[in-house]
Amino acid sequence: MFNKRVKIKELLTWQAQDQQVTVMGWVKTFRNNQFIALNDGSTNTNLQVVVELGKFDENLLKRVSTGASLKVEGTLVASLGKGQSVELKANKLEVLGDADPEKFPLQPKEHSLEFLREIAHLRFRTNTFGSIFRVRHALAFAIHKFFNEKGFVYMQTPVITASDAEGAGEMFKVTTLPFDKTPRNEDGTVNFKEDFFGKATNLTVSGQLEGELAAMAFAEIYTFGPTFRAENSNTTRHLAEFWMIEPEMAFYDLEDNMNLAEEFIKYIIKYAMDNNREDLEFLAQRLQKEESKLPQDQRSSMSLIEKLSFVVNNQFERITYTEAIEILLNSPAYKKKKFQYDVKWGIDMQSEHERYLVEKHFKKPVIVTNYPAEIKAFYMRQNEDGKTVAAMDILAPGIGEIVGGSQREERLEKLEARMKSMHIPTEEMWWYLDTRRFGSVPHAGFGLGFERMVLFVTGMTNIRDVIAFPRTPKNAEF
Ligand code: 4AD
Ligand code: MG
């Protein structure tokens, strides 16, 4: 029976009283043919397993190498060694799976993140990735907890859809049509009537539109699922497949939306701080070590933990897009021509601009509202000025945009006019427009990029390191 195993995280909290326990895990190191550091993924702290000299067959001990998996039955005793209060005196030792030391790529030394990306199937076994993925789990759990406590309904919106929610045309096509003999219409276009769904479909870029439909009945819903974007952005902030949380609320205006987003972000960070202290402290040390290689002026002024507490305990700054542009135009960076991209009212702010606002100017998360309509999606509520929409983006230090949201256009004529002007097919979106025909209400919502949130909380700097198996241009390994 395997389930008798005690998790190492729990075992390390016990008082040693000669208990007989079974543990299982993977060997981190084996020193002096005597001390096995065993890890089972429940914590970065290894259990020290002590092998008495002469007690076990030499051939068995030879198989205890870094990466091998073990089942150990033993006696829990007080440890004389430094760094742990208990250790396990092995009575029975079984190698469940060997790991040929000549071939196992993870050695008990520091490996570069680039190298570890190439062996993403094994990198969970390192301390860094152990901590990252336990924190990722905690954040996911906290997200459901937050919305459940508020009475939101969790909606699972479709992954395959025929609509482009963001209208940006960055979609992966879904089809079963053959690439060679593609069925054609008379005018030479692809005949999607012959396709699996009888129409052109794609992987969803956002669950928002379907979320809005549900919010028109449950009032408050959220989605949490994978989304896909075929944008060819090979950056440290973009994935082709990422997870997004999209709450959608009836009877909310832009300000209610901002308040919810701010409360939500603070809640989930606090949850991780309260429940994953050890992992966050490990990641904070890792970051500090990483930053010590940088010149002084590029290092963070706060430790990771200080930064997270700061965000939890301080109000986010709230400014309009117009104010943001003013700040940028008056900045020393702009005057000294430090920005690569131009600044003027109407631009889609580049990440250098967003990072200037949060990292240099305000030194805290910033919510930017009321963007020019021209650069935002069709569904955002049109403001009285005829130029801007009731959008809000949250920008986070070190990350840039972490949340994108808006109050939605609930007025049928205005929405239809905007869609027509943007060449969005209103007939195909009849179901979306129906919500504006039947009991339309003011409503709002936002999308939090989950991996960007995990980046922020773990202090990692490349989005490929906070999702198990990243999908990016020219990369879909594992
Ligand atoms: O700003 P976006 O495109 O907004 C939407 O999709 C809306 N439908 C959300 C809503 O109002 N319900 O994306 C939302 C967030 C971004 O702020 C960013 O954090 C993340 O999703 N995101 C990405 N994360 C990783 N890789 C990408 N390629 C991303 N694109 C967006
Ligand atoms: Mg956005």
mmCIF file of N, CA, C and O in Angstrom, residues 266 270 273 306-316:
data_model
loop_
_atom_site.group_PDB
_atom_site.id
_atom_site.type_symbol
_atom_site.label_atom_id
_atom_site.label_comp_id
_atom_site.label_asym_id
_atom_site.label_seq_id
_atom_site.Cartn_x
_atom_site.Cartn_y
_atom_site.Cartn_z
ATOM 1 N N LYS A 266 -5.129 42.320 -4.266
ATOM 2 C CA LYS A 266 -4.565 42.351 -2.909
ATOM 3 C C LYS A 266 -4.887 41.053 -2.159
ATOM 4 O O LYS A 266 -4.054 40.515 -1.444
ATOM 5 N N LYS A 270 -2.127 38.420 -0.720
ATOM 6 C CA LYS A 270 -2.089 38.194 0.724
ATOM 7 C C LYS A 270 -2.245 36.703 1.031
ATOM 8 O O LYS A 270 -1.595 36.174 1.926
ATOM 9 N N MET A 273 1.010 35.135 0.593
ATOM 10 C CA MET A 273 1.942 35.532 1.666
ATOM 11 C C MET A 273 1.633 34.797 2.963
ATOM 12 O O MET A 273 2.531 34.431 3.714
ATOM 13 N N GLU A 306 8.883 42.561 0.738
ATOM 14 C CA GLU A 306 8.532 43.962 1.013
ATOM 15 C C GLU A 306 7.652 44.525 -0.096
ATOM 16 O O GLU A 306 6.685 45.235 0.162
ATOM 17 N N LYS A 307 7.991 44.180 -1.318
ATOM 18 C CA LYS A 307 7.205 44.678 -2.457
ATOM 19 C C LYS A 307 5.764 44.173 -2.373
ATOM 20 O O LYS A 307 4.819 44.931 -2.561
ATOM 21 N N LEU A 308 5.607 42.895 -2.055
ATOM 22 C CA LEU A 308 4.257 42.324 -1.979
ATOM 23 C C LEU A 308 3.466 42.961 -0.838
ATOM 24 O O LEU A 308 2.293 43.311 -1.006
ATOM 25 N N SER A 309 4.116 43.152 0.323
ATOM 26 C CA SER A 309 3.414 43.789 1.451
ATOM 27 C C SER A 309 3.024 45.203 1.062
ATOM 28 O O SER A 309 1.930 45.673 1.391
ATOM 29 N N PHE A 310 3.924 45.876 0.352
ATOM 30 C CA PHE A 310 3.640 47.252 -0.058
ATOM 31 C C PHE A 310 2.385 47.298 -0.922
ATOM 32 O O PHE A 310 1.504 48.140 -0.726
ATOM 33 N N VAL A 311 2.294 46.376 -1.855
ATOM 34 C CA VAL A 311 1.135 46.362 -2.770
ATOM 35 C C VAL A 311 -0.150 46.055 -1.995
ATOM 36 O O VAL A 311 -1.191 46.678 -2.218
ATOM 37 N N VAL A 312 -0.052 45.113 -1.067
ATOM 38 C CA VAL A 312 -1.240 44.744 -0.286
ATOM 39 C C VAL A 312 -1.701 45.917 0.591
ATOM 40 O O VAL A 312 -2.892 46.122 0.784
ATOM 41 N N ASN A 313 -0.748 46.700 1.084
ATOM 42 C CA ASN A 313 -1.088 47.720 2.088
ATOM 43 C C ASN A 313 -1.262 49.137 1.557
ATOM 44 O O ASN A 313 -1.513 50.049 2.326
ATOM 45 N N ASN A 314 -1.089 49.339 0.262
ATOM 46 C CA ASN A 314 -1.218 50.694 -0.269
ATOM 47 C C ASN A 314 -2.233 50.759 -1.398
ATOM 48 O O ASN A 314 -2.421 49.804 -2.139
ATOM 49 N N GLN A 315 -2.863 51.930 -1.490
ATOM 50 C CA GLN A 315 -3.843 52.155 -2.559
ATOM 51 C C GLN A 315 -3.132 52.216 -3.903
ATOM 52 O O GLN A 315 -2.054 52.807 -4.006
ATOM 53 N N PHE A 316 -3.750 51.631 -4.906
ATOM 54 C CA PHE A 316 -3.217 51.777 -6.261
ATOM 55 C C PHE A 316 -3.459 53.232 -6.698
ATOM 56 O O PHE A 316 -4.439 53.835 -6.302
#
